[in-house]
PDB file of C-alpha atoms in Angstrom:
ATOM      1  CA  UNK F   1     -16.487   9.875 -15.487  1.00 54.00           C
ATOM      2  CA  UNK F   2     -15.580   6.107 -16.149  1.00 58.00           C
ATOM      3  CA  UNK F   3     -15.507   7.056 -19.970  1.00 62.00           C
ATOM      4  CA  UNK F   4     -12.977  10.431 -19.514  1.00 71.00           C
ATOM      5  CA  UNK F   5     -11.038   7.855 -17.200  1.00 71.00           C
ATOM      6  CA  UNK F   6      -9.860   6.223 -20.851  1.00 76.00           C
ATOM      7  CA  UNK F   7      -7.998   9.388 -21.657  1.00 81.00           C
ATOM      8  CA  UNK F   8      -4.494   9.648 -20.762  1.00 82.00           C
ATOM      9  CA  UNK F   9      -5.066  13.344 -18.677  1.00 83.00           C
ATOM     10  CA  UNK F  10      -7.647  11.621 -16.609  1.00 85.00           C
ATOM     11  CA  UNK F  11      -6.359   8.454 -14.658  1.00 89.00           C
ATOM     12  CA  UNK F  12      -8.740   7.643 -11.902  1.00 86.00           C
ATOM     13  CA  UNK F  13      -7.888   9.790  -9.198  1.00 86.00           C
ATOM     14  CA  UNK F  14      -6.500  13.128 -11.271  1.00 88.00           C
ATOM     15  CA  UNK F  15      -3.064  12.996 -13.508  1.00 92.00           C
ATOM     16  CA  UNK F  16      -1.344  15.151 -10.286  1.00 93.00           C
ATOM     17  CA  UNK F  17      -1.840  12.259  -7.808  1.00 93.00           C
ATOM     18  CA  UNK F  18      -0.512  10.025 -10.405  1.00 93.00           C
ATOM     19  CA  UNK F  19       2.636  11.973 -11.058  1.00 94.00           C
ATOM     20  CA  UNK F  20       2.590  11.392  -7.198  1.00 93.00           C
ATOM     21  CA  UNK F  21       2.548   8.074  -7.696  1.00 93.00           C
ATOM     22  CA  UNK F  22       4.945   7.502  -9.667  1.00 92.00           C
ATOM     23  CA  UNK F  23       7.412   9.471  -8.343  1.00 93.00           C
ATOM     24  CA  UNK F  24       6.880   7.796  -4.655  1.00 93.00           C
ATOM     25  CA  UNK F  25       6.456   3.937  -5.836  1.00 93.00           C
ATOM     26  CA  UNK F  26       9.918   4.691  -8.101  1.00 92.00           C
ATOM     27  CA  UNK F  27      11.293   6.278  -5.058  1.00 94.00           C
ATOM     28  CA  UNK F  28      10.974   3.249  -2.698  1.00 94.00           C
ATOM     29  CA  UNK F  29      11.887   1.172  -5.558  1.00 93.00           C
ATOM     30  CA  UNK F  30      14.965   2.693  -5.115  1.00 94.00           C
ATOM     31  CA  UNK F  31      15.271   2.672  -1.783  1.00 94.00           C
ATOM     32  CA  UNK F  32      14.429  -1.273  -1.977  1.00 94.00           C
ATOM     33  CA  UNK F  33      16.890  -1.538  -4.968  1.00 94.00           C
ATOM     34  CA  UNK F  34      19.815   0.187  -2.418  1.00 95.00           C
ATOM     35  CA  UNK F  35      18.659  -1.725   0.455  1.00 94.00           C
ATOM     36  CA  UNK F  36      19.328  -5.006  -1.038  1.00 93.00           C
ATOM     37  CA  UNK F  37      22.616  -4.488  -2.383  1.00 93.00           C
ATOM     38  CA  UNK F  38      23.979  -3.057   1.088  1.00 93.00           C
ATOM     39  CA  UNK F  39      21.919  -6.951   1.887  1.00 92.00           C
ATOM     40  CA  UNK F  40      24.044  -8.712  -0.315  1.00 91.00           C
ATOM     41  CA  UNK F  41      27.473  -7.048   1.096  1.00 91.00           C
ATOM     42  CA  UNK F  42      26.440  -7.633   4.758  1.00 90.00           C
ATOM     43  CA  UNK F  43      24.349 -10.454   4.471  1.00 90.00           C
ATOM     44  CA  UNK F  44      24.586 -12.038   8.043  1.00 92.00           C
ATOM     45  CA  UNK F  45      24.168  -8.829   9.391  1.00 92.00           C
ATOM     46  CA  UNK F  46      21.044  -8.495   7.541  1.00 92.00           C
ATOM     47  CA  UNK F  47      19.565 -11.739   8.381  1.00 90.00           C
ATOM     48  CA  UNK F  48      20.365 -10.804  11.754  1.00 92.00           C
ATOM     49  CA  UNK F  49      19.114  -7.801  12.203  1.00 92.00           C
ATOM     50  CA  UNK F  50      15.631  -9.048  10.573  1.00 91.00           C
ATOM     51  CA  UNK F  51      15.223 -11.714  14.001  1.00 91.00           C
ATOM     52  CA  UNK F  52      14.976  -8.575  16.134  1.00 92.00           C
ATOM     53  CA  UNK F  53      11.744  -7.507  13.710  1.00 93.00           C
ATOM     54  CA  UNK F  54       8.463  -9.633  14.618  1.00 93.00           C
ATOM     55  CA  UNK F  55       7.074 -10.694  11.299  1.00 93.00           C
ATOM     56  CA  UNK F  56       3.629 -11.166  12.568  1.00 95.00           C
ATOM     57  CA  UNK F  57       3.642  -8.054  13.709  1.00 95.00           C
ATOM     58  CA  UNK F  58       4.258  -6.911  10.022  1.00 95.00           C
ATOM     59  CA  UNK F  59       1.854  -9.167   8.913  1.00 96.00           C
ATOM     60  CA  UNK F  60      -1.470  -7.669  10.822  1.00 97.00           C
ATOM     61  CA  UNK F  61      -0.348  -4.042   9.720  1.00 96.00           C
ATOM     62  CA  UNK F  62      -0.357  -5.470   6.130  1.00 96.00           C
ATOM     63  CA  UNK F  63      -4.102  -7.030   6.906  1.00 97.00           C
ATOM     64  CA  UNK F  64      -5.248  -3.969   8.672  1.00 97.00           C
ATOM     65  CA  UNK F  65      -3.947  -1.745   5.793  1.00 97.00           C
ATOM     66  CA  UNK F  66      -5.358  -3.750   2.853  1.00 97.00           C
ATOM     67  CA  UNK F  67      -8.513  -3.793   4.824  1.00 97.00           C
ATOM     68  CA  UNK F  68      -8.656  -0.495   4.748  1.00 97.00           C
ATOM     69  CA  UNK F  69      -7.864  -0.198   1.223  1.00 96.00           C
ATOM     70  CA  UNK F  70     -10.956  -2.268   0.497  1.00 97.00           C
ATOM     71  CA  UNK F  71     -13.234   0.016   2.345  1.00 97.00           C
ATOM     72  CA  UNK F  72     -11.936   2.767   0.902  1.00 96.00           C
ATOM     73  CA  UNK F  73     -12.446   1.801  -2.415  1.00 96.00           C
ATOM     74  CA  UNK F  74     -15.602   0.899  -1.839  1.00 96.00           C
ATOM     75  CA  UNK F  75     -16.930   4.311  -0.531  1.00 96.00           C
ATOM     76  CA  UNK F  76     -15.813   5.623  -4.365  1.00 94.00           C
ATOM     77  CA  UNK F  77     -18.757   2.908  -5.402  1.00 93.00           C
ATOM     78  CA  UNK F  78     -21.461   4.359  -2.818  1.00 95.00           C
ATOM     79  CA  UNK F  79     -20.647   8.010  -3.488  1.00 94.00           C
ATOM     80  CA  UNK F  80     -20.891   7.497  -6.895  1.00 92.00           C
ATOM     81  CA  UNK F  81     -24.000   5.764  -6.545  1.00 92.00           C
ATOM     82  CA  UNK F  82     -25.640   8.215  -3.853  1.00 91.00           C
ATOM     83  CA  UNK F  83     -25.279   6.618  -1.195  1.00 93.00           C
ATOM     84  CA  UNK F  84     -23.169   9.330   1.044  1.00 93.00           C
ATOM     85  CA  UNK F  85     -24.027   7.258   4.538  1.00 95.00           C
ATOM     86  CA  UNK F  86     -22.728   4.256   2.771  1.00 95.00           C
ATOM     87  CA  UNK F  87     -19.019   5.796   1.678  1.00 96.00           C
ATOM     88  CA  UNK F  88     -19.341   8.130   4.343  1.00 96.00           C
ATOM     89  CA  UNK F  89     -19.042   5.030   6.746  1.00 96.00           C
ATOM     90  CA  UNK F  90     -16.870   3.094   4.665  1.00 97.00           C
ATOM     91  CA  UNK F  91     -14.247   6.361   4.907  1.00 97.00           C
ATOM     92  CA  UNK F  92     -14.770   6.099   8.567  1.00 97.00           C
ATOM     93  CA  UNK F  93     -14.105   2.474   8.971  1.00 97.00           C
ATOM     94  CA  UNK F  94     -11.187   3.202   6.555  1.00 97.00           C
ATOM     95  CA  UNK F  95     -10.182   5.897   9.006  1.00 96.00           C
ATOM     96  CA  UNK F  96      -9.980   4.022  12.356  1.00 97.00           C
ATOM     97  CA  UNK F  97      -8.255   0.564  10.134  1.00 97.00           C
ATOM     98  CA  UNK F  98      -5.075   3.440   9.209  1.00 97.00           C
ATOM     99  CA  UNK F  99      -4.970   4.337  13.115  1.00 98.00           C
ATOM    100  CA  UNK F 100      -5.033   0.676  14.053  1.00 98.00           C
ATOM    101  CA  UNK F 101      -1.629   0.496  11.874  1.00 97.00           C
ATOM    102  CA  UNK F 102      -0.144   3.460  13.018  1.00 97.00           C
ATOM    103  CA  UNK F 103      -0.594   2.425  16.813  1.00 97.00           C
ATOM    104  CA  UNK F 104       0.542  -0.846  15.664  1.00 97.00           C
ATOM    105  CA  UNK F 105       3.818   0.817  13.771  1.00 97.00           C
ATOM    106  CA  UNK F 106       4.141   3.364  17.202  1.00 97.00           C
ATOM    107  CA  UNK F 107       3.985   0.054  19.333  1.00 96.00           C
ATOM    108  CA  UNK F 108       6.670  -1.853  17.431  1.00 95.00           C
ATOM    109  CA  UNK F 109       8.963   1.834  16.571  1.00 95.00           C
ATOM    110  CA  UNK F 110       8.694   2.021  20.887  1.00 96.00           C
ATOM    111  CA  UNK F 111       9.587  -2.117  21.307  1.00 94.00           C
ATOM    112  CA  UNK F 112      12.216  -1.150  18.998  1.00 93.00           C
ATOM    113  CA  UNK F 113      13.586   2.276  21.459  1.00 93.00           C
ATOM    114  CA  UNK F 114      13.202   0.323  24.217  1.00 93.00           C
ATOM    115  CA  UNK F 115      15.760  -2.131  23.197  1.00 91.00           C
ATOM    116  CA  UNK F 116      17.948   0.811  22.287  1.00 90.00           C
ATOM    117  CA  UNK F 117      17.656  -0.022  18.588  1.00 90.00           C
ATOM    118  CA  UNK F 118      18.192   3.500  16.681  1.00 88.00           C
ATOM    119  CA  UNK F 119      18.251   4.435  13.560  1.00 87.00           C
ATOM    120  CA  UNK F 120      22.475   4.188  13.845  1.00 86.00           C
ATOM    121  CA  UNK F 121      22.337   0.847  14.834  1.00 84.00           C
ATOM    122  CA  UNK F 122      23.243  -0.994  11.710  1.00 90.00           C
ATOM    123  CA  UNK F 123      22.718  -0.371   8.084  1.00 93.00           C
ATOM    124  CA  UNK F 124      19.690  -2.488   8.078  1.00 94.00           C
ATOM    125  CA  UNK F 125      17.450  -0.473  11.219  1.00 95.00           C
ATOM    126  CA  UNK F 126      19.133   2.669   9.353  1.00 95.00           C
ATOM    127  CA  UNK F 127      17.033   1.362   6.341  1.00 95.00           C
ATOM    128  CA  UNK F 128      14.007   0.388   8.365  1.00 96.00           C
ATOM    129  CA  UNK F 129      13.491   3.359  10.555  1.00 96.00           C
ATOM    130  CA  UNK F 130      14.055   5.417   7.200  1.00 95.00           C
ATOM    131  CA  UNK F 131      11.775   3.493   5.030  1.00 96.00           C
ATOM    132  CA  UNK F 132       9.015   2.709   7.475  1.00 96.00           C
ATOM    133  CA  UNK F 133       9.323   5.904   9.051  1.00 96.00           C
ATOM    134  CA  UNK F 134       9.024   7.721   5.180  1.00 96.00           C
ATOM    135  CA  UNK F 135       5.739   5.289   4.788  1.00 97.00           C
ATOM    136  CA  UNK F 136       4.869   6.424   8.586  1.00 97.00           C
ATOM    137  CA  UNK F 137       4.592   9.859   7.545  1.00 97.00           C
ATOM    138  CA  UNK F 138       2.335   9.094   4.395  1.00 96.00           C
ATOM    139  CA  UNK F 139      -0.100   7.189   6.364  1.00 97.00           C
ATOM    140  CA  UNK F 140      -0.464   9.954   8.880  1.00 97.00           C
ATOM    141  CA  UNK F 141      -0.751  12.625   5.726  1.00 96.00           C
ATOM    142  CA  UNK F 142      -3.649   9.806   4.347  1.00 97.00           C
ATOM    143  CA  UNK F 143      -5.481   9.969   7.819  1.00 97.00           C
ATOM    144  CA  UNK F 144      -5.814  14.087   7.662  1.00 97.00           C
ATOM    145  CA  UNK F 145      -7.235  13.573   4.177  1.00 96.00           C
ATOM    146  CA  UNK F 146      -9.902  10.873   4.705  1.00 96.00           C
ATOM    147  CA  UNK F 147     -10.514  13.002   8.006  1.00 97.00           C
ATOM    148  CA  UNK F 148     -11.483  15.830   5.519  1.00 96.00           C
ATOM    149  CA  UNK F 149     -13.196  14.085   3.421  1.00 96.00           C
ATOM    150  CA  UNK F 150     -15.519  12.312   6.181  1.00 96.00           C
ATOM    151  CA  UNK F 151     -16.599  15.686   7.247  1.00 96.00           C
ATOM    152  CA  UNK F 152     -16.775  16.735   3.954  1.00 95.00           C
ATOM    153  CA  UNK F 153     -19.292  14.033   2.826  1.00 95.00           C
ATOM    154  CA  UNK F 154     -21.342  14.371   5.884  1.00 94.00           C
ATOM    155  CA  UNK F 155     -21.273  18.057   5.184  1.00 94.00           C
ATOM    156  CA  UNK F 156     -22.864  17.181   1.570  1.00 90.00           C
ATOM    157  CA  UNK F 157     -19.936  18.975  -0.112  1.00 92.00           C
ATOM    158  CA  UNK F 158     -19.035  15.906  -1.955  1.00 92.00           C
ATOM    159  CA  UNK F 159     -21.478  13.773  -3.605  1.00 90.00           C
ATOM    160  CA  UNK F 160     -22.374  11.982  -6.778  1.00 88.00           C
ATOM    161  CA  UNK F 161     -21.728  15.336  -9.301  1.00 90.00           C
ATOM    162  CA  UNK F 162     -18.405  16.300  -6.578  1.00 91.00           C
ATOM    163  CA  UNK F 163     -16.400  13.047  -5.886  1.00 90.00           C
ATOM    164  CA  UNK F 164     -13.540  14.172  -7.349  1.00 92.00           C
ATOM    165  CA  UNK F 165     -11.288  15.020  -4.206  1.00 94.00           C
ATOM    166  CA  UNK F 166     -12.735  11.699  -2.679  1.00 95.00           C
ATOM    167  CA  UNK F 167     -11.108   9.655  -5.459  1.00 94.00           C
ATOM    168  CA  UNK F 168      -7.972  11.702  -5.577  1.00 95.00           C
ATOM    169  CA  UNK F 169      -7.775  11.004  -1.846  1.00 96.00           C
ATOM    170  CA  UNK F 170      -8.858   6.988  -1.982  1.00 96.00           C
ATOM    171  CA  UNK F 171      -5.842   6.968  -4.520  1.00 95.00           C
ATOM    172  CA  UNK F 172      -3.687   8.251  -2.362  1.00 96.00           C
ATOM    173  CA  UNK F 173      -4.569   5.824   0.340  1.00 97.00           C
ATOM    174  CA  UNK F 174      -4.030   3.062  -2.532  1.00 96.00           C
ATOM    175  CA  UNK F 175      -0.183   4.663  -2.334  1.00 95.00           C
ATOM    176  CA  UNK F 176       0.189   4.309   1.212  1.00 96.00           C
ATOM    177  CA  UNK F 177      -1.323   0.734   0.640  1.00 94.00           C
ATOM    178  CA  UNK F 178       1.313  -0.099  -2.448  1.00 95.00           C
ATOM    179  CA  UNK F 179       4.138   1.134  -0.690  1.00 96.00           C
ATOM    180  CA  UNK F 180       3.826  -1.000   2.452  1.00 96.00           C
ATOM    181  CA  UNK F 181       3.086  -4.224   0.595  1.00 94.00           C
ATOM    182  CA  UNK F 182       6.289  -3.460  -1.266  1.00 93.00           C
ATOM    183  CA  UNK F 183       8.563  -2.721   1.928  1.00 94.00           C
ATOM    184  CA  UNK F 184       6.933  -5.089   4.056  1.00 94.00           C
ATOM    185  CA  UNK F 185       8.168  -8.677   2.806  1.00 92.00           C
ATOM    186  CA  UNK F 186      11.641  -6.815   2.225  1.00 93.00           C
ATOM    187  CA  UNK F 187      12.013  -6.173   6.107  1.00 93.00           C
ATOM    188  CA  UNK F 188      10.823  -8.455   8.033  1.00 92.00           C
ATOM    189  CA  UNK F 189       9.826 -11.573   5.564  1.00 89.00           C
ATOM    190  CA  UNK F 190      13.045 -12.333   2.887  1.00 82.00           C
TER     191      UNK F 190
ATOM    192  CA  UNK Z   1     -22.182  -0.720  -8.606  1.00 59.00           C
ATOM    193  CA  UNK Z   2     -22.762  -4.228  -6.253  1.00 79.00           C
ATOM    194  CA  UNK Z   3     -20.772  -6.141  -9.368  1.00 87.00           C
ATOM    195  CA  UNK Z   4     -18.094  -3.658  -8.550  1.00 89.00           C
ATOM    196  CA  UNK Z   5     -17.735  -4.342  -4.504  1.00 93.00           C
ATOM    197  CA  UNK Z   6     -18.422  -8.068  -5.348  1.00 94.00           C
ATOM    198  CA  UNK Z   7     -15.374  -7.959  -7.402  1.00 95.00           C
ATOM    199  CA  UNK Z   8     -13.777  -6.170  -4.607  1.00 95.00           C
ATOM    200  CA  UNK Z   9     -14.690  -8.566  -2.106  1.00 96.00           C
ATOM    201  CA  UNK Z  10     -13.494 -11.335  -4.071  1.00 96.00           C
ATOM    202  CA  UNK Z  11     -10.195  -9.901  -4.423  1.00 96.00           C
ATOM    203  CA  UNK Z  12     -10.289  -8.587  -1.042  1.00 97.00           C
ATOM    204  CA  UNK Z  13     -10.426 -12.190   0.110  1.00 97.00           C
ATOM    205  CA  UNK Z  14      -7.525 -13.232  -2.102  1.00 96.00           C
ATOM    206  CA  UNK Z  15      -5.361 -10.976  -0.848  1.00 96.00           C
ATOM    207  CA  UNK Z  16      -5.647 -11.901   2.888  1.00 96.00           C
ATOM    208  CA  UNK Z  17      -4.903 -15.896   1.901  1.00 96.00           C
ATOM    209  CA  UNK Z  18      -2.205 -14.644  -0.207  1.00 94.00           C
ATOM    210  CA  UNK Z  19      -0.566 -12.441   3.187  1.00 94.00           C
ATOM    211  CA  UNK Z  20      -1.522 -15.597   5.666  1.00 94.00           C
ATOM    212  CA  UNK Z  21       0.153 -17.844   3.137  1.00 92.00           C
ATOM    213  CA  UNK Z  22       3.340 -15.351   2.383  1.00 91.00           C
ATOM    214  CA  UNK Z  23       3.612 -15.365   6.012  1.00 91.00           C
ATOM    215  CA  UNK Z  24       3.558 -19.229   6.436  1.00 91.00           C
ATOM    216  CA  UNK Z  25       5.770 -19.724   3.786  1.00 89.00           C
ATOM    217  CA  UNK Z  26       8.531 -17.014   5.620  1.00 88.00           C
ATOM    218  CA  UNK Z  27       8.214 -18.985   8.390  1.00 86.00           C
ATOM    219  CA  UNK Z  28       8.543 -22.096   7.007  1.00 83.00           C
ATOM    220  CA  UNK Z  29      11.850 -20.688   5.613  1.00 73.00           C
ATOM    221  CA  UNK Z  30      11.488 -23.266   2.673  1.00 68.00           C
ATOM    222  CA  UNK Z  31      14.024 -22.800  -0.115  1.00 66.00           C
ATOM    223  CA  UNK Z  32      12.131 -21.807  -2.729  1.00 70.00           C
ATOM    224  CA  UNK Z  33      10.173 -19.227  -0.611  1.00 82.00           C
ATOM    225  CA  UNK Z  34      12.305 -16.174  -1.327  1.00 84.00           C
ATOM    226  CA  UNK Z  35      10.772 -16.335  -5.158  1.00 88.00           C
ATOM    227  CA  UNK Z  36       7.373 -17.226  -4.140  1.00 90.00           C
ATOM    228  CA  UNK Z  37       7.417 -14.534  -1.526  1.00 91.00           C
ATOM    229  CA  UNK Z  38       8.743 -11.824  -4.032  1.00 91.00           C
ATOM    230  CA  UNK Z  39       6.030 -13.223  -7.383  1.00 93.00           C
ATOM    231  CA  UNK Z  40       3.327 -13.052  -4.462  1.00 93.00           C
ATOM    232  CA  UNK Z  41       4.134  -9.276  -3.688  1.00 93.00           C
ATOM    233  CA  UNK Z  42       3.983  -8.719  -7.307  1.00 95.00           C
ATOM    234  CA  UNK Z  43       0.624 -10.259  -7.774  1.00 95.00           C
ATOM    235  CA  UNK Z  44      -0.524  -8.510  -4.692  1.00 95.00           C
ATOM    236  CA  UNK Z  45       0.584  -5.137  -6.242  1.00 95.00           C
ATOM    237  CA  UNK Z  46      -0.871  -5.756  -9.266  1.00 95.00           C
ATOM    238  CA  UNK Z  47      -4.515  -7.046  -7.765  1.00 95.00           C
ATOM    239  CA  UNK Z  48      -4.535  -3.470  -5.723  1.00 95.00           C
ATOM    240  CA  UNK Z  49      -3.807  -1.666  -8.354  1.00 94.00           C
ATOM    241  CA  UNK Z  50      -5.410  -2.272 -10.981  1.00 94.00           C
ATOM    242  CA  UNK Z  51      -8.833  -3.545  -8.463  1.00 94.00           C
ATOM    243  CA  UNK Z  52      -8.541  -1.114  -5.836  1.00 94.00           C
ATOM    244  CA  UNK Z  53      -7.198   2.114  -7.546  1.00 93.00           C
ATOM    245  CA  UNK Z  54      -9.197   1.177 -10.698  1.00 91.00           C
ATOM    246  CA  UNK Z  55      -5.990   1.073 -12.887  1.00 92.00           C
ATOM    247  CA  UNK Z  56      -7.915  -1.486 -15.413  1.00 92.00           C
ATOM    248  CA  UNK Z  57     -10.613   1.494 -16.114  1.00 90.00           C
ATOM    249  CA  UNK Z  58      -7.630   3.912 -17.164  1.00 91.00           C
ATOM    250  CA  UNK Z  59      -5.789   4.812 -20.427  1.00 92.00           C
ATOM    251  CA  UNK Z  60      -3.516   2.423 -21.614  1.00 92.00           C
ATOM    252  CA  UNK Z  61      -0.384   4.415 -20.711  1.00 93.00           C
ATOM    253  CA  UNK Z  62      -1.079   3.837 -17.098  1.00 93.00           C
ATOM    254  CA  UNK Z  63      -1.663   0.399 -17.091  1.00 93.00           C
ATOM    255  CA  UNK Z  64       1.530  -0.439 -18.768  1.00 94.00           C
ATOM    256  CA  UNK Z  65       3.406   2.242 -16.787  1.00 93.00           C
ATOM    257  CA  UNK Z  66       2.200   0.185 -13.321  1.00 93.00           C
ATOM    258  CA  UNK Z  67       3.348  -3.272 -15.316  1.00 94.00           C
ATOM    259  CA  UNK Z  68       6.871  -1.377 -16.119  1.00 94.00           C
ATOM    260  CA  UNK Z  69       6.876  -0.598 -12.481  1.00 93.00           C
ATOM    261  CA  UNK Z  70       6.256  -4.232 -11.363  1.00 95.00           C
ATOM    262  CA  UNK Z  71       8.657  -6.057 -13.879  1.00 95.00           C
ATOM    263  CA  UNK Z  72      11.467  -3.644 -12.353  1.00 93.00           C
ATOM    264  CA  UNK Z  73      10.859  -4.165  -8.973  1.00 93.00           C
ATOM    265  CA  UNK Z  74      11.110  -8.281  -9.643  1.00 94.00           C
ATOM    266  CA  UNK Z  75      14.152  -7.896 -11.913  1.00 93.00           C
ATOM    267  CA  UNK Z  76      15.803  -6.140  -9.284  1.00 90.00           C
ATOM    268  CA  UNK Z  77      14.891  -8.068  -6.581  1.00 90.00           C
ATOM    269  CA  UNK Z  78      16.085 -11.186  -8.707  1.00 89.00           C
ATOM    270  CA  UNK Z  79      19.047  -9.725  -9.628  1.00 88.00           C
ATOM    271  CA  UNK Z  80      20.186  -7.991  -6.070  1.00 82.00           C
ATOM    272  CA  UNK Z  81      19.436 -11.001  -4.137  1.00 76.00           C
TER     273      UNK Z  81
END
């Protein structure tokens, strides 16, 4: 597998979830790319707007996530080697860290309702509620797929000759993963 | 297969002192912290990317596409800030 990885058709993961890729990371790119020039027109606004947003906050979701990201990665070692208990608890662990950060997220996006901050507010929580909500939605997406493939490996279904949906699915947590550590310094840190 | 989530580990580890210290540094609100912050995120993409998602075991193509990728988001961040 490592050696069909070197063709251009087979990135790890599958050429489809890459096209994914792409097309998401260039999409918040954009959305970054529009968010700071409407920053640079309404700068005190901006800067503003950021106090209301707790940047440690931000800062354990982005700990919790990468976390996450390591275990997940790791389970593509163990079922590759195997050892199904091994990823089969590393997806789990995986599992519970993306939770953590969407209770986290739910938390703060509830803080944020309670003081009456909607997505109206200003161009900046238009941005934010947009953006974190679009990355919201991913995560939840990534939570039903590691879900899957927890049951799937305890099922035996995927193993060391059937990992293939397991490593498209990893890769797709990697997305959720890029995405956030893109967005988050733009929020709540610059 | 260890080597592997050694290497992960490791990189695991740098990328929590690189979020504590982008965090720090925000706080800090030190004048040269908007370009550390932003050359920080970069590095951070790059380390889960190619680490994490195995980008260094694919073709070529893919690893230059996710460079493209990060040299675009610092130019624009450069230039729109």
């Amino acid at each position: 597998m490592n050696e069909q990885h070197k063709s251009i058709y087979y990135p790890p993961g599958g050429i489809l979830i890459w096209f994914l890729i792409i097309l998401e990371i260039f999409t918040f790119l954009g959305g970054i790319m529009v968010f700071l020039n409407y920053r640079t027109e309404e700068l005190s606004l901006f800067q503003e707007a950021q106090q209301q947003l707790n940047p440690l906050i931000g800062t354990i979701n982005t700990i919790v996530l990468i976390i996450s990201g390591y275990f997940i990665a790791n389970s593509i070692h163990f079922i590759k080697n195997n050892e199904n208990k091994k990823a089969a608890r590393s997806i789990l662990i995986s599992l519970l860290l993306g939770v953590t950060f969407l209770i986290i997220k739910s938390a703060e996006y509830y803080a944020k309702m309670e003081q009456g901050i909607g997505l109206s507010d200003n161009t900046f929580f238009t941005f934010y509620w947009m953006m974190t909500g679009f990355h919201f939605i991913h995560v939840l997406f990534g939570i039903g797929l590691l879900s899957y493939m927890y049951i799937g490996i305890n099922k035996n279904t995927y193993h060391s000759e059937n990992y293939f949906d397991v490593e498209s699915s990893a890769t797709y947590w990697h997305l959720c993963d890029l995405i956030w550590i893109l967005i988050f310094p733009i929020f709540y840190l610059i | 297969m260890l080597k592997e989530i050694k290497i992960n580990t490791i990189i695991l580890t740098i990328l929590l002192v690189l979020i504590i210290a982008i965090y720090l540094l925000a706080e800090n609100k030190a004048n040269s912290s908007f370009t550390i912050i932003t050359s920080l995120t970069a590095v951070k993409f790059i380390a889960i990317s190619f680490q994490f998602m195995e980008t260094k075991k694919a073709n070529f193509f893919w690893k230059i596409l996710v460079s493209l990728f990060v040299i675009a988001f610092l130019i624009g961040v450069f230039v729109l800030s």
